[in-house]
Coordinates of N, CA and C in Angstrom, one line a residue:
X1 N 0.8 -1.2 0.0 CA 0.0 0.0 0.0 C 0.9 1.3 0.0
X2 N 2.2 1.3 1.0 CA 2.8 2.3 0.5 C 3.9 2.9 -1.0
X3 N 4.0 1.7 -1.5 CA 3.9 1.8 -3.0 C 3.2 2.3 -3.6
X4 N 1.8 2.1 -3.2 CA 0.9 2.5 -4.4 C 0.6 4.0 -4.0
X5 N 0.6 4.4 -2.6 CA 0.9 6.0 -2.3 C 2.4 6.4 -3.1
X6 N 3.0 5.8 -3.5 CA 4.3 6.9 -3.8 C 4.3 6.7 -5.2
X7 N 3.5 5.2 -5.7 CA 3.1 5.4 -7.4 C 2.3 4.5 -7.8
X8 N 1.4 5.6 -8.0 CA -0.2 5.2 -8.1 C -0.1 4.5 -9.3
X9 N -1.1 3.3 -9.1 CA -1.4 2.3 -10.8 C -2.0 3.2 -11.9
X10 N -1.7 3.6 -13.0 CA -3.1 3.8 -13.4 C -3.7 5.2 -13.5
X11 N -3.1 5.9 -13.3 CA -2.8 7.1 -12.8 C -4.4 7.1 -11.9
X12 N -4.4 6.4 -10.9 CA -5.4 6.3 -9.5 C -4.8 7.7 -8.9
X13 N -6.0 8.4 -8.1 CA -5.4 8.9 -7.3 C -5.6 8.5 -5.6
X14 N -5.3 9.2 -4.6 CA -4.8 8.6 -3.7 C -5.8 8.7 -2.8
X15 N -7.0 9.5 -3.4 CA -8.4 8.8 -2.7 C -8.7 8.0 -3.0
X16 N -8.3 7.4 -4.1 CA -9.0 6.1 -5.0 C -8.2 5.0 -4.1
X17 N -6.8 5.2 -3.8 CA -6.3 4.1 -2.9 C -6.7 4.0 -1.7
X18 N -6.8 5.2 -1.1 CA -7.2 5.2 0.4 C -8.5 4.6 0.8
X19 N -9.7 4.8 -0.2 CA -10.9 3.9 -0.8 C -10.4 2.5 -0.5
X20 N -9.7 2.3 -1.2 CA -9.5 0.4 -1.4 C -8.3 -0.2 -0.1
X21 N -7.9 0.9 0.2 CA -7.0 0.4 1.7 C -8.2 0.2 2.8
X22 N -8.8 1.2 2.7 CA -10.4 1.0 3.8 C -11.1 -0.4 3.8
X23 N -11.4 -0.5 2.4 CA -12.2 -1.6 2.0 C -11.3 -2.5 2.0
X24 N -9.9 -3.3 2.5 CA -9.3 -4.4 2.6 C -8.9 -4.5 4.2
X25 N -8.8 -2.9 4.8 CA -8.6 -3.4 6.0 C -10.2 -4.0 6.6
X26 N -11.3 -3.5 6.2 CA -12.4 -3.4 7.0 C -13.0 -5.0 6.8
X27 N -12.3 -5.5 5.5 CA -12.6 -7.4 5.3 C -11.6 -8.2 6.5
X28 N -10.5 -7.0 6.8 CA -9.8 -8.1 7.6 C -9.6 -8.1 9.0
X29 N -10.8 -6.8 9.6 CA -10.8 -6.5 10.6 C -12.5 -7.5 11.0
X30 N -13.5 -7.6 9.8 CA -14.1 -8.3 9.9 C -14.3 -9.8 9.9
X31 N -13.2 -10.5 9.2 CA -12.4 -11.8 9.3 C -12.1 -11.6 10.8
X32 N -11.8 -10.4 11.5 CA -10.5 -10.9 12.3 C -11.7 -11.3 13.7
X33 N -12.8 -10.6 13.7 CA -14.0 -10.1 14.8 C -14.3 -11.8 14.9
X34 N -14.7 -12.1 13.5 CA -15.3 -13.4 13.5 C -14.8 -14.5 14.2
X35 N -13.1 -14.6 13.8 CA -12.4 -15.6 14.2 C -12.6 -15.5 15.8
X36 N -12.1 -14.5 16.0 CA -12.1 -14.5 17.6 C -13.4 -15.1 18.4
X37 N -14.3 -14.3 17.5 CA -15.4 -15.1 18.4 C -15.6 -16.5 18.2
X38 N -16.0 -16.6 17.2 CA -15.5 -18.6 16.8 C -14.5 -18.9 18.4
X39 N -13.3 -18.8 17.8 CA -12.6 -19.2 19.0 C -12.9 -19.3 20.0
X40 N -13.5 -17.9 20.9 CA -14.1 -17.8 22.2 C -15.2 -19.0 22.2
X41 N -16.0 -19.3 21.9 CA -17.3 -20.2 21.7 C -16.4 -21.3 22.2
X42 N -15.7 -21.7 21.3 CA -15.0 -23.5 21.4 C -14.4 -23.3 22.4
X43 N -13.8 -22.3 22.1 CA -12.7 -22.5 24.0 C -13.7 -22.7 25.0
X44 N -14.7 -21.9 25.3 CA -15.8 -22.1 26.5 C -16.6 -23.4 26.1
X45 N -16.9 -24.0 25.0 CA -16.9 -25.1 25.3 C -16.1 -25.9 25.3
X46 N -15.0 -26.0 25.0 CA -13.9 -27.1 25.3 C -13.9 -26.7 27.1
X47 N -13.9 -25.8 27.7 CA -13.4 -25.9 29.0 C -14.3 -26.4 29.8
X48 N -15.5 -26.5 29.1 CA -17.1 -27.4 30.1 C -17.4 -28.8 29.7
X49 N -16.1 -29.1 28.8 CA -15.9 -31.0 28.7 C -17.2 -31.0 27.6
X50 N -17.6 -29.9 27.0 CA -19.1 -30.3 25.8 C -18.2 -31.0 24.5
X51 N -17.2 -30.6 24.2 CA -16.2 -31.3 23.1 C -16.3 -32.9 23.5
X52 N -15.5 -33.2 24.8 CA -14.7 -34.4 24.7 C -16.2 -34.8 24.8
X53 N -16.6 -34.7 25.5 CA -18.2 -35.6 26.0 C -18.6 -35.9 24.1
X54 N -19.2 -35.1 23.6 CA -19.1 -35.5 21.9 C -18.5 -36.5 21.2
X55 N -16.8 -36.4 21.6 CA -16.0 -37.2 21.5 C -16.4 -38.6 21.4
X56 N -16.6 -38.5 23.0 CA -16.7 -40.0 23.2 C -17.6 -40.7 23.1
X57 N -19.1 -39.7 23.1 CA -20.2 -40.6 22.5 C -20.4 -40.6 20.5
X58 N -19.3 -40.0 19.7 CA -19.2 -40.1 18.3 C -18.4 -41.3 18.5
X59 N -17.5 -41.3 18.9 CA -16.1 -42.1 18.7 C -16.1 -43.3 19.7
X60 N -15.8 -44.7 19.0 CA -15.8 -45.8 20.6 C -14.5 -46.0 20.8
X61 N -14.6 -46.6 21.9 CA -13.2 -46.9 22.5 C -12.2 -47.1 21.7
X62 N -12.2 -48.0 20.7 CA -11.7 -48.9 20.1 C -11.8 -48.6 18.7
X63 N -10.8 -47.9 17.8 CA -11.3 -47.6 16.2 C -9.8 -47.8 15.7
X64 N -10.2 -48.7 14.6 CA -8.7 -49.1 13.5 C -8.6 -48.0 12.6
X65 N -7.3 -47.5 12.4 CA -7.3 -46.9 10.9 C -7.7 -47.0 10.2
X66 N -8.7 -48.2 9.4 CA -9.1 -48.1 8.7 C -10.4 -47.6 9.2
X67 N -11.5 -47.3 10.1 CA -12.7 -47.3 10.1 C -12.2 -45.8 10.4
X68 N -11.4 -45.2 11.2 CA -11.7 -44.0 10.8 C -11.0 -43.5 9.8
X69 N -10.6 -43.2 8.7 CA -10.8 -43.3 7.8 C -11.4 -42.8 6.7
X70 N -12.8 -44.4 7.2 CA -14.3 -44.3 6.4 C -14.7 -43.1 7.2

């Protein structure tokens, strides 16, 4: 981005970049919102055993390579 401030594509000018710097940070600030909260969710349930408990009623004791796998 500081490239394209010091030489614009196209002859863009540097509202036209500052436009499209907005609109790439604002995908990755909204990417970034999401992730986190994703994260937050699993972590609180990973820390209340709701994962493993899943786990172990998906998965039996006992599974060969091949069946998981399938």
């Amino acid at each position: 981005w500081i490239i394209l401030f010091v030489n614009p594509l196209h002859g863009q000018s540097h509202t036209e970049i500052q436009h499209l710097l907005n609109e790439n940070i604002l995908d990755i600030a909204s990417l970034w919102l999401f992730l986190m909260a994703a994260m937050t969710f699993v972590a609180n349930l990973n820390s209340k055993g709701f994962i493993e408990n899943i786990e172990h009623r998906v998965m039996p004791k006992r599974i060969s390579e091949r069946q998981l796998m399938l």
